[in-house]
GROMACS .gro file of C-alpha atoms in nm:
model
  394
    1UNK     CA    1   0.000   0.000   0.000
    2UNK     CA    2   0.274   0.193   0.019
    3UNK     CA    3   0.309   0.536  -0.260
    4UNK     CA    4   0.501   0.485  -0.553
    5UNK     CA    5   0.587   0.824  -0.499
    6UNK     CA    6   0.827   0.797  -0.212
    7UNK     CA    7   0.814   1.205  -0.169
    8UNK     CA    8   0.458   1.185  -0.043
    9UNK     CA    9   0.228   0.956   0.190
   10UNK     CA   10  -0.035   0.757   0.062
   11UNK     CA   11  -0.295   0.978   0.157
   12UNK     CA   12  -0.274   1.319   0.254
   13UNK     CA   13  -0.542   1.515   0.437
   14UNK     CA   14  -0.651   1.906   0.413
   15UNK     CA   15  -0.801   1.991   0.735
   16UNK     CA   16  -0.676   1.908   1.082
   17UNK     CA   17  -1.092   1.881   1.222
   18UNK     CA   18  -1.287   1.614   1.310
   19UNK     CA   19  -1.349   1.476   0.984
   20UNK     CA   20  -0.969   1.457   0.900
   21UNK     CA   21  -0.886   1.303   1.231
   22UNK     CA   22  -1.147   1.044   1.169
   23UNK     CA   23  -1.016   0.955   0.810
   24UNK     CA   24  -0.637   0.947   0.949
   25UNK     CA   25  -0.736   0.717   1.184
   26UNK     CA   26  -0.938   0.518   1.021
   27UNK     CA   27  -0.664   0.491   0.739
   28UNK     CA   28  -0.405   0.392   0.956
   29UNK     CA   29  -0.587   0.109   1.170
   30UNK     CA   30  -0.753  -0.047   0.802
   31UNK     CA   31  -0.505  -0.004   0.558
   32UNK     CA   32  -0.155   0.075   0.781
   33UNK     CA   33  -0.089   0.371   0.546
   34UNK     CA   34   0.126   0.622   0.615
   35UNK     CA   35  -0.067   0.974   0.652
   36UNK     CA   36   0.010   1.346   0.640
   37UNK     CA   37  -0.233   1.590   0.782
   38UNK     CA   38  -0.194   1.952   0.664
   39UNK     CA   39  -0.359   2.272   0.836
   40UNK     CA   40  -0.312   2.612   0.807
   41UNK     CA   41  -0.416   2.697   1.163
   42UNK     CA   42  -0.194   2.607   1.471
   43UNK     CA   43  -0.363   2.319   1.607
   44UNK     CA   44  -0.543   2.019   1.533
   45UNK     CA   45  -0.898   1.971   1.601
   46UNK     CA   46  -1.098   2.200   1.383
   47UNK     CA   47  -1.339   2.458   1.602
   48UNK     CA   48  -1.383   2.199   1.847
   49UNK     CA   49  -0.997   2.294   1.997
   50UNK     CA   50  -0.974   2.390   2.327
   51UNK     CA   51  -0.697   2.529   2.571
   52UNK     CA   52  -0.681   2.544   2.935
   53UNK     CA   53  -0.716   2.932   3.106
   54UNK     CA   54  -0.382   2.965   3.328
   55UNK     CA   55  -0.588   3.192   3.533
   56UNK     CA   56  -0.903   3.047   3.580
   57UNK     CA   57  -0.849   2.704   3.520
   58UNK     CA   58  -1.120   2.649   3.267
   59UNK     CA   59  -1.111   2.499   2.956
   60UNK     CA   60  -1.190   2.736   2.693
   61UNK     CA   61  -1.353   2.615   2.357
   62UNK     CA   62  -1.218   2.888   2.112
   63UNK     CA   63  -1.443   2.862   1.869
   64UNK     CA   64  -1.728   2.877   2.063
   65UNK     CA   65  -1.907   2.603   2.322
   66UNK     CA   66  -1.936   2.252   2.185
   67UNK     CA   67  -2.121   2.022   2.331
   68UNK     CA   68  -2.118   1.604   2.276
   69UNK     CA   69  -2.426   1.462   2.250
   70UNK     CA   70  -2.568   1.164   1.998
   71UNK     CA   71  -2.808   0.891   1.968
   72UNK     CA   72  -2.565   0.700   1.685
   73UNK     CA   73  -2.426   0.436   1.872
   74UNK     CA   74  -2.171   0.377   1.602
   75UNK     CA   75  -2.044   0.737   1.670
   76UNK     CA   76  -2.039   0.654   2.015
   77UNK     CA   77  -1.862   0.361   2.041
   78UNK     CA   78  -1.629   0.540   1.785
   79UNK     CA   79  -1.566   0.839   2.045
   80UNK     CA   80  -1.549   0.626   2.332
   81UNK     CA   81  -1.239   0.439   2.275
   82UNK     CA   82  -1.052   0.759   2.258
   83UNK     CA   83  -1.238   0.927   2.541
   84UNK     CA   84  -1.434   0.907   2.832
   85UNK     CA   85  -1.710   1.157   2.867
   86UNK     CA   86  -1.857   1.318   3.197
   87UNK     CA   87  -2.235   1.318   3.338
   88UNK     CA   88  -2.276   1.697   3.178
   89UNK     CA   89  -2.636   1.741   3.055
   90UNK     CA   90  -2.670   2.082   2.854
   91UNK     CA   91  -2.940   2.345   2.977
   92UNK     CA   92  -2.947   2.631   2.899
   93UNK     CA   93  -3.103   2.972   3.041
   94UNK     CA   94  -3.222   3.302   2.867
   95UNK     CA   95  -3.224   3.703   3.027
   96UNK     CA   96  -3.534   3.856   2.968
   97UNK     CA   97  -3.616   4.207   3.031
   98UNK     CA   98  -3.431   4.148   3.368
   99UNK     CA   99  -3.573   3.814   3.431
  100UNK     CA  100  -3.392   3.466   3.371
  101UNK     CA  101  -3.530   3.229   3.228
  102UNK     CA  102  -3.539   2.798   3.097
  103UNK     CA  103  -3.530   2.725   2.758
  104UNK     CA  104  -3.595   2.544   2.548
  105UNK     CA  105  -3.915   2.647   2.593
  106UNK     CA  106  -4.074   2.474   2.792
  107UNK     CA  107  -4.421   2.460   3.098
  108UNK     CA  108  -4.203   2.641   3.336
  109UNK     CA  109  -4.094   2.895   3.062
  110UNK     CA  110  -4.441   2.969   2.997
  111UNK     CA  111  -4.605   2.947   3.397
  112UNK     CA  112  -4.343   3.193   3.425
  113UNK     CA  113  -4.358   3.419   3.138
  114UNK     CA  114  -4.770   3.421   3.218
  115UNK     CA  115  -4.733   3.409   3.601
  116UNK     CA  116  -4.985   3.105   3.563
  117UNK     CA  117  -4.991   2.739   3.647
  118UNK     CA  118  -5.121   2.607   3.360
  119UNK     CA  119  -5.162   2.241   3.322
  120UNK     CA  120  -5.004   2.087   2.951
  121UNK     CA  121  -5.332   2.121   2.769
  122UNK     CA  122  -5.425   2.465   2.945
  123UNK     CA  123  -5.070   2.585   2.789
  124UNK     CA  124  -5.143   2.433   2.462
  125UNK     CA  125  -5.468   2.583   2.432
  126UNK     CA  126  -5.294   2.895   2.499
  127UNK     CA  127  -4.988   2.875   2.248
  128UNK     CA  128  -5.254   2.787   1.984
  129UNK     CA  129  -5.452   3.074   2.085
  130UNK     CA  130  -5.208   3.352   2.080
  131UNK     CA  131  -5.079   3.204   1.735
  132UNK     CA  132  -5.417   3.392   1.641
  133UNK     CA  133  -5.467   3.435   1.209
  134UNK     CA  134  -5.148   3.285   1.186
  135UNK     CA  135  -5.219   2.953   1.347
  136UNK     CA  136  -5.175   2.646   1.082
  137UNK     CA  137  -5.114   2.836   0.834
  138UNK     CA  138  -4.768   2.799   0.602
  139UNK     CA  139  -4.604   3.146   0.640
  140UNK     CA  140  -4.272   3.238   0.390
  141UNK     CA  141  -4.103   3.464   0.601
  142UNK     CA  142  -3.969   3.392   1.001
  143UNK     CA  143  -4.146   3.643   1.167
  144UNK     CA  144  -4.479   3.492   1.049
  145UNK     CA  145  -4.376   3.157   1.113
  146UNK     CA  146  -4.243   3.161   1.472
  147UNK     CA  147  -4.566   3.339   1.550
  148UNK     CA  148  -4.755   3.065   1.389
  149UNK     CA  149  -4.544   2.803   1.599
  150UNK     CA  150  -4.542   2.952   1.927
  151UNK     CA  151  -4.746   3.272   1.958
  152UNK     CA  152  -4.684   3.608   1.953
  153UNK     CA  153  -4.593   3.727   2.320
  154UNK     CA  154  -4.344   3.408   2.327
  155UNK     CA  155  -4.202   3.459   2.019
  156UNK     CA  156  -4.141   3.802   2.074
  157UNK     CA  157  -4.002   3.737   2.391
  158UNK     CA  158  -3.768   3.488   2.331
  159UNK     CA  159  -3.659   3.466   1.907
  160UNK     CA  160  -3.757   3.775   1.750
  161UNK     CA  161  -3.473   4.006   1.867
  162UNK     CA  162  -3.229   3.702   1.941
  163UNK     CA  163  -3.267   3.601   1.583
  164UNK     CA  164  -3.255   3.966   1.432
  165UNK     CA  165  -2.898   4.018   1.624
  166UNK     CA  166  -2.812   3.653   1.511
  167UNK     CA  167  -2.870   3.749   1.165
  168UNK     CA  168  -2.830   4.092   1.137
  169UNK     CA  169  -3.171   4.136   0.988
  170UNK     CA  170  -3.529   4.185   1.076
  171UNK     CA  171  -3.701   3.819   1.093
  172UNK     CA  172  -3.983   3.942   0.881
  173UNK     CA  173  -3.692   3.970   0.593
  174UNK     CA  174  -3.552   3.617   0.641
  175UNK     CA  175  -3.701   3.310   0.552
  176UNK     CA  176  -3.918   3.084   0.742
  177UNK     CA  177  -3.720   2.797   0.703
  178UNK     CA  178  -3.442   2.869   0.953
  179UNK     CA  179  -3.674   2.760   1.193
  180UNK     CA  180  -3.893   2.502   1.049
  181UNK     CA  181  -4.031   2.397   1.375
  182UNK     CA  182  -3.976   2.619   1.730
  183UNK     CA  183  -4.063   2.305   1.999
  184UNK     CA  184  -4.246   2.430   2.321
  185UNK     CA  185  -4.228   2.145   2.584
  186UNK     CA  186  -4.567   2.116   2.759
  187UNK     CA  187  -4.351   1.970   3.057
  188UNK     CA  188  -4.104   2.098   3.274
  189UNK     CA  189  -3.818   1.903   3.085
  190UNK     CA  190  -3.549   2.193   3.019
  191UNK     CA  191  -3.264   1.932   2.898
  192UNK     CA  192  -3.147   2.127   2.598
  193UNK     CA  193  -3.089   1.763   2.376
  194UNK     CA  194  -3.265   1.468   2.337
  195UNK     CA  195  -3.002   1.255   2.207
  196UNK     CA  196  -2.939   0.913   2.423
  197UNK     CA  197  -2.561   1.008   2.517
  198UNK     CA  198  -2.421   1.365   2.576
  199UNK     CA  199  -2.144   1.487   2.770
  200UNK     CA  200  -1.767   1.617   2.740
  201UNK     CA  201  -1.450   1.470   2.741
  202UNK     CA  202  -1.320   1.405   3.080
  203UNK     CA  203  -0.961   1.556   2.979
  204UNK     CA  204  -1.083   1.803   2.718
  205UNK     CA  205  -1.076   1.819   2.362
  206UNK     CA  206  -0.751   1.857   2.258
  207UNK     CA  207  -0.637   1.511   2.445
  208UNK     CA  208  -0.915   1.332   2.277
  209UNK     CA  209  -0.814   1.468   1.922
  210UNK     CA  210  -0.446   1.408   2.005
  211UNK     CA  211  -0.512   1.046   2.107
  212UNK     CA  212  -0.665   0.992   1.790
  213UNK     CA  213  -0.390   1.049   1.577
  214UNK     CA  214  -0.128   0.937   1.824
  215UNK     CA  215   0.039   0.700   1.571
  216UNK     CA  216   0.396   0.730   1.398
  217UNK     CA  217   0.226   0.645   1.071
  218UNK     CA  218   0.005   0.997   1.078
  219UNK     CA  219   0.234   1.302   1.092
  220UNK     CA  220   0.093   1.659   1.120
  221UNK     CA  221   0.217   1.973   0.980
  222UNK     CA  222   0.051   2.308   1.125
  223UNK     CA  223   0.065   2.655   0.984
  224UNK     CA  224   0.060   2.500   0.635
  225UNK     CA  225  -0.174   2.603   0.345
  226UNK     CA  226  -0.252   2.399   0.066
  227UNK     CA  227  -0.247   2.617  -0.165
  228UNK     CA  228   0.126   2.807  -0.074
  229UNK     CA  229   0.291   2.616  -0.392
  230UNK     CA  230   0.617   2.686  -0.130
  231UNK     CA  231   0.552   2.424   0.060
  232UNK     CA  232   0.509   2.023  -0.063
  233UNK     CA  233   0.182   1.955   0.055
  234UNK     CA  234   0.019   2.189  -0.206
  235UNK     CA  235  -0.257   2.136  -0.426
  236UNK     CA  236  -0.076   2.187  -0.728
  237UNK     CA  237   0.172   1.939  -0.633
  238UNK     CA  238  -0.048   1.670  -0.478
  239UNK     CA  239  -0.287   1.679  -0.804
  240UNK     CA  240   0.046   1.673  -1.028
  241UNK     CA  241   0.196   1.359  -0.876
  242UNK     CA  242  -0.184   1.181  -0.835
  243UNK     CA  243  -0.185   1.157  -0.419
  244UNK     CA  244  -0.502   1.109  -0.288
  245UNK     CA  245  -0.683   1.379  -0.109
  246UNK     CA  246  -0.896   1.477   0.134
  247UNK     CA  247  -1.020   1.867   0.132
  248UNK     CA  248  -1.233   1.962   0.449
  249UNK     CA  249  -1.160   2.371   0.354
  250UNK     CA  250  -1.385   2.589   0.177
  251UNK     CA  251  -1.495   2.425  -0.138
  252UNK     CA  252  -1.534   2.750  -0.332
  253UNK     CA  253  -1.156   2.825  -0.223
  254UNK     CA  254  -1.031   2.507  -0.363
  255UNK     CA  255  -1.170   2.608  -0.683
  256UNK     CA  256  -1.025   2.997  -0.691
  257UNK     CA  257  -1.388   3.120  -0.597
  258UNK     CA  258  -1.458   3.065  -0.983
  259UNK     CA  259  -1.814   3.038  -0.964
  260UNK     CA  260  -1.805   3.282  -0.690
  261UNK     CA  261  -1.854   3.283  -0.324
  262UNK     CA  262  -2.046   3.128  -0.085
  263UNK     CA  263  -2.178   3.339   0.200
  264UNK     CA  264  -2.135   3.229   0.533
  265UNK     CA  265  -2.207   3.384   0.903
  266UNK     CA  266  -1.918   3.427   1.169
  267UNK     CA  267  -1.916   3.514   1.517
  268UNK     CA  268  -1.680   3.759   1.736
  269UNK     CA  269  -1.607   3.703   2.101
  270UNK     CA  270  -1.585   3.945   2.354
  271UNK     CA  271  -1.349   3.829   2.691
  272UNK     CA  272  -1.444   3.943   3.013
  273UNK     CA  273  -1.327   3.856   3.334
  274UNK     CA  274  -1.483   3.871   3.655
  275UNK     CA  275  -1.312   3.869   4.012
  276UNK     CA  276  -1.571   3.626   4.106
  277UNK     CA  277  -1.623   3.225   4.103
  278UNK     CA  278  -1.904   3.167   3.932
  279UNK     CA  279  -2.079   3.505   3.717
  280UNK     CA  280  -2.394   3.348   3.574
  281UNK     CA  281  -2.476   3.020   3.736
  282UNK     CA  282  -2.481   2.823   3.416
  283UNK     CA  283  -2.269   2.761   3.151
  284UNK     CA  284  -2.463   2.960   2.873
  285UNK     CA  285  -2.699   3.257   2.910
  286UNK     CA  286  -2.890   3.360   2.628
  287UNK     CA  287  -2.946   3.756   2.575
  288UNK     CA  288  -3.344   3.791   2.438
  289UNK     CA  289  -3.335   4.153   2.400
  290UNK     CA  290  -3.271   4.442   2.111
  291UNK     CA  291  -3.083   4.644   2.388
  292UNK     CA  292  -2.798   4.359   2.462
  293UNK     CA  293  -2.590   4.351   2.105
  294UNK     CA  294  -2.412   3.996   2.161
  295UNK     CA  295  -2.647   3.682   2.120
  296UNK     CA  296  -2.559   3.503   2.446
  297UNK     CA  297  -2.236   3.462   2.697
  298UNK     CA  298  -2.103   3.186   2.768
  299UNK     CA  299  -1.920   3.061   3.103
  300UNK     CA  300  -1.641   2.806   3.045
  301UNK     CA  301  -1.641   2.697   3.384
  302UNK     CA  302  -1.960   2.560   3.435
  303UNK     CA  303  -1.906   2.304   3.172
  304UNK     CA  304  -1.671   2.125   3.381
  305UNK     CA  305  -1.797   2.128   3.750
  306UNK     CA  306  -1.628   1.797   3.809
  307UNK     CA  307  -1.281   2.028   3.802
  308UNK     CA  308  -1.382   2.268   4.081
  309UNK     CA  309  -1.076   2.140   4.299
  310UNK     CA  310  -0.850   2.258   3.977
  311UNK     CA  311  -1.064   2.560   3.904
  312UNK     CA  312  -1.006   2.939   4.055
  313UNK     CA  313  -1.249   3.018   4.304
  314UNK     CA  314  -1.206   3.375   4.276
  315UNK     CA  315  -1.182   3.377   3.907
  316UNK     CA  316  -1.427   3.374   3.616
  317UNK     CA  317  -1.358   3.450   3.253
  318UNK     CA  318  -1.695   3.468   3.009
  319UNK     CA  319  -1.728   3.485   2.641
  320UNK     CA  320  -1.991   3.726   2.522
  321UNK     CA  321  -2.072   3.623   2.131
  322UNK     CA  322  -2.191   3.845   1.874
  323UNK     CA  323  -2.253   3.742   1.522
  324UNK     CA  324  -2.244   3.860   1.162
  325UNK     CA  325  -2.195   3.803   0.806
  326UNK     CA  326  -1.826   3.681   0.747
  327UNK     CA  327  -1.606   3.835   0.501
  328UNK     CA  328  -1.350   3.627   0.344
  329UNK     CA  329  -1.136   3.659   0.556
  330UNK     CA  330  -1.333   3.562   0.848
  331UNK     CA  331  -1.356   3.243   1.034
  332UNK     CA  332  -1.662   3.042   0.861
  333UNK     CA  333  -1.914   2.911   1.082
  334UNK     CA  334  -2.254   2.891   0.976
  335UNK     CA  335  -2.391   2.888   0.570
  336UNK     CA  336  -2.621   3.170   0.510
  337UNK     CA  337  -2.784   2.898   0.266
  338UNK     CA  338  -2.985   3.131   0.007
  339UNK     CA  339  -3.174   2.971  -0.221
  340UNK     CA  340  -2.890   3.130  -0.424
  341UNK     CA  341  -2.579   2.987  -0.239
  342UNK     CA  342  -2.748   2.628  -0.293
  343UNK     CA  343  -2.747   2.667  -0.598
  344UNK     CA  344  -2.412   2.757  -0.614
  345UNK     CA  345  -2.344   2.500  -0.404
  346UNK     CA  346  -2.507   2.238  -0.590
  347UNK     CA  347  -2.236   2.405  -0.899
  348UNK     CA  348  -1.913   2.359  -0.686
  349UNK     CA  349  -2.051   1.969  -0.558
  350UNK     CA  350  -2.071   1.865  -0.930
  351UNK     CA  351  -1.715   1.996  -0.995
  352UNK     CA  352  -1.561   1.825  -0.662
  353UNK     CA  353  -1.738   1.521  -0.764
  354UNK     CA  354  -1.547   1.501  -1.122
  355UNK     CA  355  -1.208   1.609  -0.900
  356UNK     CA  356  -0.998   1.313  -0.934
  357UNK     CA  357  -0.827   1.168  -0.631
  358UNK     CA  358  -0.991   1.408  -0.434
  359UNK     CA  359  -1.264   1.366  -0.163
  360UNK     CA  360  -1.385   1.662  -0.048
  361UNK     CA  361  -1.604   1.665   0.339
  362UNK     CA  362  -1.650   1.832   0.667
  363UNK     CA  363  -1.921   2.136   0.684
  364UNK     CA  364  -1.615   2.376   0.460
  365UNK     CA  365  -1.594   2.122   0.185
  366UNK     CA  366  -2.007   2.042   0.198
  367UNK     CA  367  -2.139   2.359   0.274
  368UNK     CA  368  -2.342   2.300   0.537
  369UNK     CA  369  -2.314   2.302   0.933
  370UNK     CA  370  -2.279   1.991   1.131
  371UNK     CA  371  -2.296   1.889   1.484
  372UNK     CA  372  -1.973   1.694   1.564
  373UNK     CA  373  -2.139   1.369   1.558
  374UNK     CA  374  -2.255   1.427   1.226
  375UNK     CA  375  -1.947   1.523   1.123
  376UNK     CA  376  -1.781   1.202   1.297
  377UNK     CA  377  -2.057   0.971   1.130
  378UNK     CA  378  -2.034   1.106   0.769
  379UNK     CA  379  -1.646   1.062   0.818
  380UNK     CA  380  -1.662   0.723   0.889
  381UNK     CA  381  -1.887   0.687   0.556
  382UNK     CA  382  -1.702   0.842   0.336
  383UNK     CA  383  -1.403   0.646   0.462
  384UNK     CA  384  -1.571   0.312   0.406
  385UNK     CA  385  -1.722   0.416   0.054
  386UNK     CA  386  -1.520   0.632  -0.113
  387UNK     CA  387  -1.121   0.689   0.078
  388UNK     CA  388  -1.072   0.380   0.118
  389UNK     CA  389  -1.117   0.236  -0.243
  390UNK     CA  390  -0.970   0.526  -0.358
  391UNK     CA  391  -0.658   0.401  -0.178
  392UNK     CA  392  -0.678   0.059  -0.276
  393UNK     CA  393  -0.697   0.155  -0.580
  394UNK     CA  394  -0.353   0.346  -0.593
   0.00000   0.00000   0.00000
């Protein structure tokens, strides 16, 4: 299996995040090939890195919170033999007009937001009520639709600003189908997931990633760019001598934005620290109002109450995130997902697709967002059906 090439690997892999761990791994175990994983940032792990505060002695996700949760048991088994995971069950908490609180929505949301104690059915009744002209009917635009969902003193409450400073633009403007369906729990369940397993990795993200890859057959370089022809691992180099490929970047980029670009949303954090153990009480506090700019805060902390003995107890450090359209330039996190970008999407998937040697995955080189156990499951797919031929093949 070895290259016939000996100035390359067998495979070599664009993209140091979850998908490209999987696929090294993966690799390496089936076939025994020798791997080289290229990323232009300084770490491995994608936006799921984290890094440990000196100060506060809380592991901070950089690119926002991520949370573990899944009901694929094949992912799960997957995870598990590089990590263990703690009992941490996501909830999470929202400030309105000076009052906290649960979400998802859910019976105490609404006894609270009422100052009732409506029974299930009394709340339904209620929901459906307040939904008023808009109730069962199909609506094209947000605004309509959350009403439609949830009612109008809710959904004013709760999404209407949140999802204006999300998006930067009044919800009557965007289209109904970022939120297909807005769930109201008529119980007082306020477990943010459903999914049969959740948690986070006892000894943080970074040693789970690093024990995937911790094999002399997978070697990493950081700060490298596939397309700087100054280094070896370039795309013009790869493609020349016929290595096999896998591209988890931008899909539009590997193309020279040709067919143009695809539009994306990013998000800027704010740091602030507070001489104080604990700030908020939870681990993520979501900011309902017009008069708050940044979305929610989050509190890295109370993720990992298990380390309290290796935490400061005078110390707090929160992350207040505000979003917007990304430039180019900008860290990608979310697809705006026009009607127009899919179909330029749907452009740039037909030309990856007749790329040869080249396997192109992850939510850069798909267009789309995943949760990280989507992102783990599709990598173990695309391994099985379409990397690992490819190699055999070479």
């Amino acid at each position: 299996m070895a290259s016939e090439n000996n100035e390359y690997p067998d495979l070599v892999i664009v993209g140091a995040g979850l998908f490209g761990l999987t696929v090294a791994q993966q690799a390496v175990e089936k076939l025994g090939v020798n791997v080289r994983i290229i990323d232009v940032r300084d770490h491995i792990g994608g936006n799921a890195y984290s890094y440990m505060d000196p100060e506060t002695g809380a592991e901070i996700h950089k690119y926002g919170a991520h949370l573990f949760h899944t009901s694929n048991k094949r992912v799960w088994d997957y995870v598990n033999r590089f990590t263990s995971f703690t009992d941490y069950v996501h909830r999470v908490y929202a400030t309105h007009d000076g009052e906290v609180y649960p979400l998802p929505i859910n019976l105490g949301t609404v006894n609270q937001f009422f100052r009732a104690h409506y029974t299930p059915a009394e709340a339904k009744a209620l929901i459906e009520e307040q939904a008023g002209e808009l109730a069962g009917t199909d609506p094209a635009n947000l605004n309509d639709q959350g009403i439609s969902l949830i009612g109008r003193p809710l959904y004013e409450a709760f999404i209407k600003n949140y999802t204006a400073k999300q998006w930067q633009t009044d919800p009557s403007e965007l289209p109904a189908s970022i939120i297909k369906r807005l769930p109201v729990r008529f119980n007082y369940n306020n477990r943010y997931f459903k999914d049969t397993w959740e948690g986070l990795p006892v000894d943080g993200y970074t040693a789970w990633f690093e024990k995937m890859i911790d094999d002399p057959r997978i070697e990493v370089s950081l700060n490298t760019d596939f397309f700087d022809e100054s280094q070896p691992y370039n795309k013009r180099a790869l493609l020349e001598a016929g290595v096999p490929v896998v591209y988890t970047g931008p899909v539009d980029r590997y193309f020279d934005y040709d067919l143009g670009e695809l539009k994306w949303r990013t998000v800027d954090f704010k740091e602030v620290r507070y001489d104080e153990g604990d700030h908020f009480g939870c681990p993520v506090m979501n900011f309902s109002d017009a008069d708050v700019p940044y979305t929610r805060a989050i509190e890295f902390k109370n993720f990992n109450p298990e380390r309290a003995d290796q935490q400061n107890p005078d110390k707090t450090v929160v992350w207040e995130e505000y979003s917007r359209f990304a430039d180019r330039d900008d860290e990608p996190y979310y697809p705006i997902n026009t009607e127009a970008d899919k179909a330029l999407y749907a452009q740039y998937k037909q030309k990856a697709a007749e790329e040869p040697n080249v396997v192109f995955g992850g939510r850069l080189g798909t267009y789309a967002y995943y949760d990280m156990h989507n992102v783990i499951d599709q990598a173990l797919t695309a391994y099985e059906e379409q990397i690992e031929p490819m190699l055999k093949k070479d």
